mmCIF file with all atom_site columns, C-alpha atoms and ligand atoms in Angstrom:
data_model
loop_
_atom_site.group_PDB
_atom_site.id
_atom_site.type_symbol
_atom_site.label_atom_id
_atom_site.label_alt_id
_atom_site.label_comp_id
_atom_site.label_asym_id
_atom_site.label_entity_id
_atom_site.label_seq_id
_atom_site.pdbx_PDB_ins_code
_atom_site.Cartn_x
_atom_site.Cartn_y
_atom_site.Cartn_z
_atom_site.occupancy
_atom_site.B_iso_or_equiv
_atom_site.pdbx_formal_charge
_atom_site.auth_seq_id
_atom_site.auth_comp_id
_atom_site.auth_asym_id
_atom_site.auth_atom_id
_atom_site.pdbx_PDB_model_num
ATOM   1   C  CA  . UNK A 1 1   ? 169.119 134.044 194.985 1.00 0.00 ? 1   UNK A CA  1
ATOM   2   C  CA  . UNK A 1 2   ? 167.357 131.581 192.695 1.00 0.00 ? 2   UNK A CA  1
ATOM   3   C  CA  . UNK A 1 3   ? 163.819 130.953 192.555 1.00 0.00 ? 3   UNK A CA  1
ATOM   4   C  CA  . UNK A 1 4   ? 162.527 127.932 194.361 1.00 0.00 ? 4   UNK A CA  1
ATOM   5   C  CA  . UNK A 1 5   ? 161.099 125.014 192.248 1.00 0.00 ? 5   UNK A CA  1
ATOM   6   C  CA  . UNK A 1 6   ? 157.784 125.640 193.994 1.00 0.00 ? 6   UNK A CA  1
ATOM   7   C  CA  . UNK A 1 7   ? 157.665 129.337 193.057 1.00 0.00 ? 7   UNK A CA  1
ATOM   8   C  CA  . UNK A 1 8   ? 158.546 128.573 189.465 1.00 0.00 ? 8   UNK A CA  1
ATOM   9   C  CA  . UNK A 1 9   ? 155.796 125.968 189.429 1.00 0.00 ? 9   UNK A CA  1
ATOM   10  C  CA  . UNK A 1 10  ? 153.256 128.445 190.944 1.00 0.00 ? 10  UNK A CA  1
ATOM   11  C  CA  . UNK A 1 11  ? 154.308 131.089 188.377 1.00 0.00 ? 11  UNK A CA  1
ATOM   12  C  CA  . UNK A 1 12  ? 153.768 128.494 185.555 1.00 0.00 ? 12  UNK A CA  1
ATOM   13  C  CA  . UNK A 1 13  ? 150.203 127.540 186.939 1.00 0.00 ? 13  UNK A CA  1
ATOM   14  C  CA  . UNK A 1 14  ? 149.253 131.260 187.313 1.00 0.00 ? 14  UNK A CA  1
ATOM   15  C  CA  . UNK A 1 15  ? 150.362 131.821 183.661 1.00 0.00 ? 15  UNK A CA  1
ATOM   16  C  CA  . UNK A 1 16  ? 148.184 128.961 182.566 1.00 0.00 ? 16  UNK A CA  1
ATOM   17  C  CA  . UNK A 1 17  ? 145.172 130.172 184.468 1.00 0.00 ? 17  UNK A CA  1
ATOM   18  C  CA  . UNK A 1 18  ? 145.750 133.716 182.976 1.00 0.00 ? 18  UNK A CA  1
ATOM   19  C  CA  . UNK A 1 19  ? 145.785 132.073 179.517 1.00 0.00 ? 19  UNK A CA  1
ATOM   20  C  CA  . UNK A 1 20  ? 142.651 130.248 180.120 1.00 0.00 ? 20  UNK A CA  1
ATOM   21  C  CA  . UNK A 1 21  ? 140.872 133.281 181.560 1.00 0.00 ? 21  UNK A CA  1
ATOM   22  C  CA  . UNK A 1 22  ? 141.869 135.429 178.805 1.00 0.00 ? 22  UNK A CA  1
ATOM   23  C  CA  . UNK A 1 23  ? 139.455 133.444 176.333 1.00 0.00 ? 23  UNK A CA  1
ATOM   24  C  CA  . UNK A 1 24  ? 135.939 132.996 177.451 1.00 0.00 ? 24  UNK A CA  1
ATOM   25  C  CA  . UNK A 1 25  ? 133.871 133.062 174.537 1.00 0.00 ? 25  UNK A CA  1
ATOM   26  C  CA  . UNK A 1 26  ? 130.097 133.836 175.164 1.00 0.00 ? 26  UNK A CA  1
ATOM   27  C  CA  . UNK A 1 27  ? 127.600 132.941 172.466 1.00 0.00 ? 27  UNK A CA  1
ATOM   28  C  CA  . UNK A 1 28  ? 124.236 134.667 172.544 1.00 0.00 ? 28  UNK A CA  1
ATOM   29  C  CA  . UNK A 1 29  ? 121.500 133.281 170.268 1.00 0.00 ? 29  UNK A CA  1
ATOM   30  C  CA  . UNK A 1 30  ? 118.064 134.896 169.760 1.00 0.00 ? 30  UNK A CA  1
ATOM   31  C  CA  . UNK A 1 31  ? 115.231 133.379 167.618 1.00 0.00 ? 31  UNK A CA  1
ATOM   32  C  CA  . UNK A 1 32  ? 112.385 135.404 166.205 1.00 0.00 ? 32  UNK A CA  1
ATOM   33  C  CA  . UNK A 1 33  ? 109.276 133.552 164.997 1.00 0.00 ? 33  UNK A CA  1
ATOM   34  C  CA  . UNK A 1 34  ? 105.953 134.726 163.507 1.00 0.00 ? 34  UNK A CA  1
ATOM   35  C  CA  . UNK A 1 35  ? 105.362 138.532 163.786 1.00 0.00 ? 35  UNK A CA  1
ATOM   36  C  CA  . UNK A 1 36  ? 108.575 139.137 165.686 1.00 0.00 ? 36  UNK A CA  1
ATOM   37  C  CA  . UNK A 1 37  ? 110.596 138.460 162.538 1.00 0.00 ? 37  UNK A CA  1
ATOM   38  C  CA  . UNK A 1 38  ? 110.552 141.797 160.739 1.00 0.00 ? 38  UNK A CA  1
ATOM   39  C  CA  . UNK A 1 39  ? 112.996 143.517 158.344 1.00 0.00 ? 39  UNK A CA  1
ATOM   40  C  CA  . UNK A 1 40  ? 114.001 145.466 161.574 1.00 0.00 ? 40  UNK A CA  1
ATOM   41  C  CA  . UNK A 1 41  ? 115.868 142.262 162.782 1.00 0.00 ? 41  UNK A CA  1
ATOM   42  C  CA  . UNK A 1 42  ? 115.078 143.352 166.309 1.00 0.00 ? 42  UNK A CA  1
ATOM   43  C  CA  . UNK A 1 43  ? 115.958 140.744 169.019 1.00 0.00 ? 43  UNK A CA  1
ATOM   44  C  CA  . UNK A 1 44  ? 115.764 140.335 172.771 1.00 0.00 ? 44  UNK A CA  1
ATOM   45  C  CA  . UNK A 1 45  ? 119.433 140.430 173.410 1.00 0.00 ? 45  UNK A CA  1
ATOM   46  C  CA  . UNK A 1 46  ? 121.375 140.420 170.161 1.00 0.00 ? 46  UNK A CA  1
ATOM   47  C  CA  . UNK A 1 47  ? 121.954 143.856 168.585 1.00 0.00 ? 47  UNK A CA  1
ATOM   48  C  CA  . UNK A 1 48  ? 120.344 144.560 165.234 1.00 0.00 ? 48  UNK A CA  1
ATOM   49  C  CA  . UNK A 1 49  ? 122.419 144.463 162.240 1.00 0.00 ? 49  UNK A CA  1
ATOM   50  C  CA  . UNK A 1 50  ? 124.642 147.638 161.972 1.00 0.00 ? 50  UNK A CA  1
ATOM   51  C  CA  . UNK A 1 51  ? 126.006 149.680 158.958 1.00 0.00 ? 51  UNK A CA  1
ATOM   52  C  CA  . UNK A 1 52  ? 129.647 150.859 158.876 1.00 0.00 ? 52  UNK A CA  1
ATOM   53  C  CA  . UNK A 1 53  ? 130.920 148.091 161.239 1.00 0.00 ? 53  UNK A CA  1
ATOM   54  C  CA  . UNK A 1 54  ? 134.457 146.708 160.678 1.00 0.00 ? 54  UNK A CA  1
ATOM   55  C  CA  . UNK A 1 55  ? 133.051 143.967 158.355 1.00 0.00 ? 55  UNK A CA  1
ATOM   56  C  CA  . UNK A 1 56  ? 131.652 146.448 155.915 1.00 0.00 ? 56  UNK A CA  1
ATOM   57  C  CA  . UNK A 1 57  ? 135.299 147.297 154.777 1.00 0.00 ? 57  UNK A CA  1
ATOM   58  C  CA  . UNK A 1 58  ? 136.392 143.788 154.761 1.00 0.00 ? 58  UNK A CA  1
ATOM   59  C  CA  . UNK A 1 59  ? 137.292 141.686 151.714 1.00 0.00 ? 59  UNK A CA  1
ATOM   60  C  CA  . UNK A 1 60  ? 135.289 138.380 151.550 1.00 0.00 ? 60  UNK A CA  1
ATOM   61  C  CA  . UNK A 1 61  ? 136.785 135.477 149.614 1.00 0.00 ? 61  UNK A CA  1
ATOM   62  C  CA  . UNK A 1 62  ? 135.222 132.080 148.951 1.00 0.00 ? 62  UNK A CA  1
ATOM   63  C  CA  . UNK A 1 63  ? 137.751 129.359 150.230 1.00 0.00 ? 63  UNK A CA  1
ATOM   64  C  CA  . UNK A 1 64  ? 135.660 126.164 149.528 1.00 0.00 ? 64  UNK A CA  1
ATOM   65  C  CA  . UNK A 1 65  ? 132.194 125.169 148.315 1.00 0.00 ? 65  UNK A CA  1
ATOM   66  C  CA  . UNK A 1 66  ? 129.915 126.774 145.780 1.00 0.00 ? 66  UNK A CA  1
ATOM   67  C  CA  . UNK A 1 67  ? 127.494 129.639 146.482 1.00 0.00 ? 67  UNK A CA  1
ATOM   68  C  CA  . UNK A 1 68  ? 123.897 129.197 145.195 1.00 0.00 ? 68  UNK A CA  1
ATOM   69  C  CA  . UNK A 1 69  ? 123.540 131.408 141.957 1.00 0.00 ? 69  UNK A CA  1
ATOM   70  C  CA  . UNK A 1 70  ? 120.019 132.199 143.134 1.00 0.00 ? 70  UNK A CA  1
ATOM   71  C  CA  . UNK A 1 71  ? 121.509 133.994 146.131 1.00 0.00 ? 71  UNK A CA  1
ATOM   72  C  CA  . UNK A 1 72  ? 123.555 137.047 146.434 1.00 0.00 ? 72  UNK A CA  1
ATOM   73  C  CA  . UNK A 1 73  ? 127.414 137.341 146.356 1.00 0.00 ? 73  UNK A CA  1
ATOM   74  C  CA  . UNK A 1 74  ? 129.419 137.416 149.518 1.00 0.00 ? 74  UNK A CA  1
ATOM   75  C  CA  . UNK A 1 75  ? 129.588 141.071 149.673 1.00 0.00 ? 75  UNK A CA  1
ATOM   76  C  CA  . UNK A 1 76  ? 125.748 140.911 150.565 1.00 0.00 ? 76  UNK A CA  1
ATOM   77  C  CA  . UNK A 1 77  ? 126.994 139.571 153.952 1.00 0.00 ? 77  UNK A CA  1
ATOM   78  C  CA  . UNK A 1 78  ? 128.664 142.854 154.836 1.00 0.00 ? 78  UNK A CA  1
ATOM   79  C  CA  . UNK A 1 79  ? 126.571 145.490 152.997 1.00 0.00 ? 79  UNK A CA  1
ATOM   80  C  CA  . UNK A 1 80  ? 124.436 146.602 156.004 1.00 0.00 ? 80  UNK A CA  1
ATOM   81  C  CA  . UNK A 1 81  ? 121.440 145.478 154.192 1.00 0.00 ? 81  UNK A CA  1
ATOM   82  C  CA  . UNK A 1 82  ? 119.045 142.754 155.420 1.00 0.00 ? 82  UNK A CA  1
ATOM   83  C  CA  . UNK A 1 83  ? 116.136 141.048 153.676 1.00 0.00 ? 83  UNK A CA  1
ATOM   84  C  CA  . UNK A 1 84  ? 112.731 142.683 153.898 1.00 0.00 ? 84  UNK A CA  1
ATOM   85  C  CA  . UNK A 1 85  ? 110.885 139.242 153.929 1.00 0.00 ? 85  UNK A CA  1
ATOM   86  C  CA  . UNK A 1 86  ? 111.382 135.686 155.191 1.00 0.00 ? 86  UNK A CA  1
ATOM   87  C  CA  . UNK A 1 87  ? 112.138 134.199 151.797 1.00 0.00 ? 87  UNK A CA  1
ATOM   88  C  CA  . UNK A 1 88  ? 114.319 136.484 149.732 1.00 0.00 ? 88  UNK A CA  1
ATOM   89  C  CA  . UNK A 1 89  ? 117.137 134.461 148.077 1.00 0.00 ? 89  UNK A CA  1
ATOM   90  C  CA  . UNK A 1 90  ? 118.651 137.492 146.326 1.00 0.00 ? 90  UNK A CA  1
ATOM   91  C  CA  . UNK A 1 91  ? 119.317 139.131 149.684 1.00 0.00 ? 91  UNK A CA  1
ATOM   92  C  CA  . UNK A 1 92  ? 120.809 136.378 151.350 1.00 0.00 ? 92  UNK A CA  1
ATOM   93  C  CA  . UNK A 1 93  ? 124.173 134.373 150.926 1.00 0.00 ? 93  UNK A CA  1
ATOM   94  C  CA  . UNK A 1 94  ? 123.835 130.489 150.869 1.00 0.00 ? 94  UNK A CA  1
ATOM   95  C  CA  . UNK A 1 95  ? 125.782 127.526 149.588 1.00 0.00 ? 95  UNK A CA  1
ATOM   96  C  CA  . UNK A 1 96  ? 124.543 125.215 146.815 1.00 0.00 ? 96  UNK A CA  1
ATOM   97  C  CA  . UNK A 1 97  ? 121.559 123.001 147.290 1.00 0.00 ? 97  UNK A CA  1
ATOM   98  C  CA  . UNK A 1 98  ? 122.688 119.357 147.828 1.00 0.00 ? 98  UNK A CA  1
ATOM   99  C  CA  . UNK A 1 99  ? 126.037 120.438 149.180 1.00 0.00 ? 99  UNK A CA  1
ATOM   100 C  CA  . UNK A 1 100 ? 127.391 120.421 152.658 1.00 0.00 ? 100 UNK A CA  1
ATOM   101 C  CA  . UNK A 1 101 ? 128.119 124.059 152.799 1.00 0.00 ? 101 UNK A CA  1
ATOM   102 C  CA  . UNK A 1 102 ? 131.650 125.532 152.467 1.00 0.00 ? 102 UNK A CA  1
ATOM   103 C  CA  . UNK A 1 103 ? 134.097 128.141 153.733 1.00 0.00 ? 103 UNK A CA  1
ATOM   104 C  CA  . UNK A 1 104 ? 134.739 131.756 153.182 1.00 0.00 ? 104 UNK A CA  1
ATOM   105 C  CA  . UNK A 1 105 ? 137.335 134.215 154.651 1.00 0.00 ? 105 UNK A CA  1
ATOM   106 C  CA  . UNK A 1 106 ? 136.954 137.753 155.909 1.00 0.00 ? 106 UNK A CA  1
ATOM   107 C  CA  . UNK A 1 107 ? 140.014 140.014 155.562 1.00 0.00 ? 107 UNK A CA  1
ATOM   108 C  CA  . UNK A 1 108 ? 140.167 143.361 157.409 1.00 0.00 ? 108 UNK A CA  1
ATOM   109 C  CA  . UNK A 1 109 ? 143.451 144.306 155.760 1.00 0.00 ? 109 UNK A CA  1
ATOM   110 C  CA  . UNK A 1 110 ? 145.247 145.113 158.997 1.00 0.00 ? 110 UNK A CA  1
ATOM   111 C  CA  . UNK A 1 111 ? 144.984 143.924 162.657 1.00 0.00 ? 111 UNK A CA  1
ATOM   112 C  CA  . UNK A 1 112 ? 141.718 144.983 164.538 1.00 0.00 ? 112 UNK A CA  1
ATOM   113 C  CA  . UNK A 1 113 ? 140.727 144.204 168.123 1.00 0.00 ? 113 UNK A CA  1
ATOM   114 C  CA  . UNK A 1 114 ? 137.317 142.481 167.867 1.00 0.00 ? 114 UNK A CA  1
ATOM   115 C  CA  . UNK A 1 115 ? 134.744 142.968 170.574 1.00 0.00 ? 115 UNK A CA  1
ATOM   116 C  CA  . UNK A 1 116 ? 131.853 141.247 168.814 1.00 0.00 ? 116 UNK A CA  1
ATOM   117 C  CA  . UNK A 1 117 ? 131.035 139.009 165.812 1.00 0.00 ? 117 UNK A CA  1
ATOM   118 C  CA  . UNK A 1 118 ? 127.268 139.036 165.064 1.00 0.00 ? 118 UNK A CA  1
ATOM   119 C  CA  . UNK A 1 119 ? 125.581 136.802 162.364 1.00 0.00 ? 119 UNK A CA  1
ATOM   120 C  CA  . UNK A 1 120 ? 121.864 136.960 161.010 1.00 0.00 ? 120 UNK A CA  1
ATOM   121 C  CA  . UNK A 1 121 ? 119.824 134.684 159.067 1.00 0.00 ? 121 UNK A CA  1
ATOM   122 C  CA  . UNK A 1 122 ? 116.073 134.398 157.986 1.00 0.00 ? 122 UNK A CA  1
ATOM   123 C  CA  . UNK A 1 123 ? 114.063 131.846 156.199 1.00 0.00 ? 123 UNK A CA  1
ATOM   124 C  CA  . UNK A 1 124 ? 110.772 130.298 156.790 1.00 0.00 ? 124 UNK A CA  1
ATOM   125 C  CA  . UNK A 1 125 ? 111.963 126.694 157.297 1.00 0.00 ? 125 UNK A CA  1
ATOM   126 C  CA  . UNK A 1 126 ? 115.030 124.634 157.596 1.00 0.00 ? 126 UNK A CA  1
ATOM   127 C  CA  . UNK A 1 127 ? 117.332 127.332 155.983 1.00 0.00 ? 127 UNK A CA  1
ATOM   128 C  CA  . UNK A 1 128 ? 116.975 129.658 158.896 1.00 0.00 ? 128 UNK A CA  1
ATOM   129 C  CA  . UNK A 1 129 ? 119.267 128.138 161.512 1.00 0.00 ? 129 UNK A CA  1
ATOM   130 C  CA  . UNK A 1 130 ? 123.030 128.724 161.672 1.00 0.00 ? 130 UNK A CA  1
ATOM   131 C  CA  . UNK A 1 131 ? 125.692 126.045 161.909 1.00 0.00 ? 131 UNK A CA  1
ATOM   132 C  CA  . UNK A 1 132 ? 129.139 127.139 161.545 1.00 0.00 ? 132 UNK A CA  1
ATOM   133 C  CA  . UNK A 1 133 ? 132.659 127.012 163.085 1.00 0.00 ? 133 UNK A CA  1
ATOM   134 C  CA  . UNK A 1 134 ? 134.524 130.227 163.366 1.00 0.00 ? 134 UNK A CA  1
ATOM   135 C  CA  . UNK A 1 135 ? 138.437 130.679 163.235 1.00 0.00 ? 135 UNK A CA  1
ATOM   136 C  CA  . UNK A 1 136 ? 140.610 133.698 163.325 1.00 0.00 ? 136 UNK A CA  1
ATOM   137 C  CA  . UNK A 1 137 ? 144.090 134.545 162.421 1.00 0.00 ? 137 UNK A CA  1
ATOM   138 C  CA  . UNK A 1 138 ? 146.481 137.532 162.882 1.00 0.00 ? 138 UNK A CA  1
ATOM   139 C  CA  . UNK A 1 139 ? 148.227 136.642 159.673 1.00 0.00 ? 139 UNK A CA  1
ATOM   140 C  CA  . UNK A 1 140 ? 151.600 135.944 161.183 1.00 0.00 ? 140 UNK A CA  1
ATOM   141 C  CA  . UNK A 1 141 ? 151.061 132.356 162.429 1.00 0.00 ? 141 UNK A CA  1
ATOM   142 C  CA  . UNK A 1 142 ? 153.806 129.821 161.266 1.00 0.00 ? 142 UNK A CA  1
ATOM   143 C  CA  . UNK A 1 143 ? 152.573 127.704 158.415 1.00 0.00 ? 143 UNK A CA  1
ATOM   144 C  CA  . UNK A 1 144 ? 149.371 129.856 157.924 1.00 0.00 ? 144 UNK A CA  1
ATOM   145 C  CA  . UNK A 1 145 ? 147.286 128.561 155.117 1.00 0.00 ? 145 UNK A CA  1
ATOM   146 C  CA  . UNK A 1 146 ? 144.785 131.323 154.251 1.00 0.00 ? 146 UNK A CA  1
ATOM   147 C  CA  . UNK A 1 147 ? 142.619 129.041 152.198 1.00 0.00 ? 147 UNK A CA  1
ATOM   148 C  CA  . UNK A 1 148 ? 142.307 125.595 153.852 1.00 0.00 ? 148 UNK A CA  1
ATOM   149 C  CA  . UNK A 1 149 ? 139.770 123.536 151.945 1.00 0.00 ? 149 UNK A CA  1
ATOM   150 C  CA  . UNK A 1 150 ? 137.378 121.149 153.686 1.00 0.00 ? 150 UNK A CA  1
ATOM   151 C  CA  . UNK A 1 151 ? 139.295 118.281 154.977 1.00 0.00 ? 151 UNK A CA  1
ATOM   152 C  CA  . UNK A 1 152 ? 142.045 120.417 156.215 1.00 0.00 ? 152 UNK A CA  1
ATOM   153 C  CA  . UNK A 1 153 ? 141.536 121.322 159.962 1.00 0.00 ? 153 UNK A CA  1
ATOM   154 C  CA  . UNK A 1 154 ? 142.184 125.063 160.258 1.00 0.00 ? 154 UNK A CA  1
ATOM   155 C  CA  . UNK A 1 155 ? 143.943 124.451 163.507 1.00 0.00 ? 155 UNK A CA  1
ATOM   156 C  CA  . UNK A 1 156 ? 146.541 122.503 161.651 1.00 0.00 ? 156 UNK A CA  1
ATOM   157 C  CA  . UNK A 1 157 ? 147.424 125.477 159.542 1.00 0.00 ? 157 UNK A CA  1
ATOM   158 C  CA  . UNK A 1 158 ? 147.831 128.531 161.757 1.00 0.00 ? 158 UNK A CA  1
ATOM   159 C  CA  . UNK A 1 159 ? 144.221 129.412 162.614 1.00 0.00 ? 159 UNK A CA  1
ATOM   160 C  CA  . UNK A 1 160 ? 142.761 129.737 166.084 1.00 0.00 ? 160 UNK A CA  1
ATOM   161 C  CA  . UNK A 1 161 ? 139.411 128.286 167.016 1.00 0.00 ? 161 UNK A CA  1
ATOM   162 C  CA  . UNK A 1 162 ? 136.858 130.853 168.133 1.00 0.00 ? 162 UNK A CA  1
ATOM   163 C  CA  . UNK A 1 163 ? 133.566 129.210 168.600 1.00 0.00 ? 163 UNK A CA  1
ATOM   164 C  CA  . UNK A 1 164 ? 131.123 126.609 167.139 1.00 0.00 ? 164 UNK A CA  1
ATOM   165 C  CA  . UNK A 1 165 ? 127.639 128.223 166.331 1.00 0.00 ? 165 UNK A CA  1
ATOM   166 C  CA  . UNK A 1 166 ? 124.721 125.998 166.343 1.00 0.00 ? 166 UNK A CA  1
ATOM   167 C  CA  . UNK A 1 167 ? 121.293 127.636 166.341 1.00 0.00 ? 167 UNK A CA  1
ATOM   168 C  CA  . UNK A 1 168 ? 119.325 124.631 165.532 1.00 0.00 ? 168 UNK A CA  1
ATOM   169 C  CA  . UNK A 1 169 ? 116.295 124.448 168.097 1.00 0.00 ? 169 UNK A CA  1
ATOM   170 C  CA  . UNK A 1 170 ? 116.084 121.536 170.451 1.00 0.00 ? 170 UNK A CA  1
ATOM   171 C  CA  . UNK A 1 171 ? 112.401 121.398 169.535 1.00 0.00 ? 171 UNK A CA  1
ATOM   172 C  CA  . UNK A 1 172 ? 109.729 123.467 167.742 1.00 0.00 ? 172 UNK A CA  1
ATOM   173 C  CA  . UNK A 1 173 ? 109.936 125.132 164.265 1.00 0.00 ? 173 UNK A CA  1
ATOM   174 C  CA  . UNK A 1 174 ? 113.499 125.796 162.549 1.00 0.00 ? 174 UNK A CA  1
ATOM   175 C  CA  . UNK A 1 175 ? 112.120 128.781 160.500 1.00 0.00 ? 175 UNK A CA  1
ATOM   176 C  CA  . UNK A 1 176 ? 112.377 132.349 161.645 1.00 0.00 ? 176 UNK A CA  1
ATOM   177 C  CA  . UNK A 1 177 ? 115.128 134.835 162.136 1.00 0.00 ? 177 UNK A CA  1
ATOM   178 C  CA  . UNK A 1 178 ? 118.277 134.079 164.055 1.00 0.00 ? 178 UNK A CA  1
ATOM   179 C  CA  . UNK A 1 179 ? 120.665 136.556 165.559 1.00 0.00 ? 179 UNK A CA  1
ATOM   180 C  CA  . UNK A 1 180 ? 123.949 135.261 167.037 1.00 0.00 ? 180 UNK A CA  1
ATOM   181 C  CA  . UNK A 1 181 ? 126.398 137.331 168.909 1.00 0.00 ? 181 UNK A CA  1
ATOM   182 C  CA  . UNK A 1 182 ? 129.950 136.206 169.791 1.00 0.00 ? 182 UNK A CA  1
ATOM   183 C  CA  . UNK A 1 183 ? 131.653 138.014 172.569 1.00 0.00 ? 183 UNK A CA  1
ATOM   184 C  CA  . UNK A 1 184 ? 134.396 137.468 175.300 1.00 0.00 ? 184 UNK A CA  1
ATOM   185 C  CA  . UNK A 1 185 ? 134.000 138.000 178.865 1.00 0.00 ? 185 UNK A CA  1
ATOM   186 C  CA  . UNK A 1 186 ? 137.110 140.119 178.720 1.00 0.00 ? 186 UNK A CA  1
ATOM   187 C  CA  . UNK A 1 187 ? 135.529 142.409 176.328 1.00 0.00 ? 187 UNK A CA  1
ATOM   188 C  CA  . UNK A 1 188 ? 137.773 141.503 173.525 1.00 0.00 ? 188 UNK A CA  1
ATOM   189 C  CA  . UNK A 1 189 ? 137.965 138.264 171.270 1.00 0.00 ? 189 UNK A CA  1
ATOM   190 C  CA  . UNK A 1 190 ? 141.403 139.191 170.291 1.00 0.00 ? 190 UNK A CA  1
ATOM   191 C  CA  . UNK A 1 191 ? 143.480 141.049 167.660 1.00 0.00 ? 191 UNK A CA  1
ATOM   192 C  CA  . UNK A 1 192 ? 143.036 139.409 164.289 1.00 0.00 ? 192 UNK A CA  1
ATOM   193 C  CA  . UNK A 1 193 ? 143.276 140.354 160.495 1.00 0.00 ? 193 UNK A CA  1
ATOM   194 C  CA  . UNK A 1 194 ? 141.372 137.365 159.227 1.00 0.00 ? 194 UNK A CA  1
ATOM   195 C  CA  . UNK A 1 195 ? 138.284 135.252 160.102 1.00 0.00 ? 195 UNK A CA  1
ATOM   196 C  CA  . UNK A 1 196 ? 137.394 132.022 158.585 1.00 0.00 ? 196 UNK A CA  1
ATOM   197 C  CA  . UNK A 1 197 ? 133.708 130.879 158.439 1.00 0.00 ? 197 UNK A CA  1
ATOM   198 C  CA  . UNK A 1 198 ? 133.239 127.059 157.987 1.00 0.00 ? 198 UNK A CA  1
ATOM   199 C  CA  . UNK A 1 199 ? 129.390 126.820 157.415 1.00 0.00 ? 199 UNK A CA  1
ATOM   200 C  CA  . UNK A 1 200 ? 127.590 123.446 157.390 1.00 0.00 ? 200 UNK A CA  1
ATOM   201 C  CA  . UNK A 1 201 ? 124.209 122.435 156.083 1.00 0.00 ? 201 UNK A CA  1
ATOM   202 C  CA  . UNK A 1 202 ? 121.752 122.293 158.877 1.00 0.00 ? 202 UNK A CA  1
ATOM   203 C  CA  . UNK A 1 203 ? 119.681 119.343 157.673 1.00 0.00 ? 203 UNK A CA  1
ATOM   204 C  CA  . UNK A 1 204 ? 119.987 116.653 154.898 1.00 0.00 ? 204 UNK A CA  1
ATOM   205 C  CA  . UNK A 1 205 ? 116.282 115.531 154.736 1.00 0.00 ? 205 UNK A CA  1
ATOM   206 C  CA  . UNK A 1 206 ? 115.962 117.370 151.397 1.00 0.00 ? 206 UNK A CA  1
ATOM   207 C  CA  . UNK A 1 207 ? 118.220 119.245 149.193 1.00 0.00 ? 207 UNK A CA  1
ATOM   208 C  CA  . UNK A 1 208 ? 117.778 122.583 150.834 1.00 0.00 ? 208 UNK A CA  1
ATOM   209 C  CA  . UNK A 1 209 ? 119.629 122.794 154.205 1.00 0.00 ? 209 UNK A CA  1
ATOM   210 C  CA  . UNK A 1 210 ? 122.072 125.553 153.506 1.00 0.00 ? 210 UNK A CA  1
ATOM   211 C  CA  . UNK A 1 211 ? 121.402 128.681 155.706 1.00 0.00 ? 211 UNK A CA  1
ATOM   212 C  CA  . UNK A 1 212 ? 120.307 131.973 154.197 1.00 0.00 ? 212 UNK A CA  1
ATOM   213 C  CA  . UNK A 1 213 ? 122.895 134.138 155.770 1.00 0.00 ? 213 UNK A CA  1
ATOM   214 C  CA  . UNK A 1 214 ? 121.656 137.828 155.549 1.00 0.00 ? 214 UNK A CA  1
ATOM   215 C  CA  . UNK A 1 215 ? 124.545 139.799 157.256 1.00 0.00 ? 215 UNK A CA  1
ATOM   216 C  CA  . UNK A 1 216 ? 127.632 139.519 159.410 1.00 0.00 ? 216 UNK A CA  1
ATOM   217 C  CA  . UNK A 1 217 ? 128.802 142.225 161.628 1.00 0.00 ? 217 UNK A CA  1
ATOM   218 C  CA  . UNK A 1 218 ? 132.295 142.578 163.184 1.00 0.00 ? 218 UNK A CA  1
ATOM   219 C  CA  . UNK A 1 219 ? 132.461 145.129 165.872 1.00 0.00 ? 219 UNK A CA  1
ATOM   220 C  CA  . UNK A 1 220 ? 135.822 146.763 166.877 1.00 0.00 ? 220 UNK A CA  1
ATOM   221 C  CA  . UNK A 1 221 ? 136.687 147.193 170.505 1.00 0.00 ? 221 UNK A CA  1
HETATM 222 CA CA1 . CA  B 2 .   ? 123.339 141.982 153.752 1.00 0.00 ? 301 CA  B CA1 1
#
């Protein structure tokens, strides 16, 4: 007996619902100001930076933009070390002054199931908040471009969109310490080999609006 058209429709709808339910990204943002911002990076909800997480073994590659030579190299994002004070250029990664930011890629060398992606930043003023788009790839997508420059939508070349992170406060001071945790209600963000961070300048009222990124953690499921 063949399936009725109604049943086929119901199955198709259920498949859609399941696909939607499979990706429910949660973004948690914590902001420490004043005495709460210490080298411990202790937040209300976001876990403190970890050592030995999956990102610590990843290879980071600049895809577009230029890093400020007063800052650290990309490896500082995954070295497990965080700045000890609020304005420590050499312990942070940031894109050039007068630029709109840039893109970098993280390569885990093989597929990992990701439970959590956490990013940390610290600066006394406008270079504290985080503004970036995050994409992921398992490395096998058709037409995958591993190094899409600005102007190329990563979604058009194999990447999957994960989240837009914007920690710029609605009001009050920008400065301080930010912790961001990206998770999924299912417990898993998915199986991926690559992450692509598309980082944007947070303000353009002066030359110095690119975020001081201190650390990025990737926690395996
Ligand atoms: Ca670091």
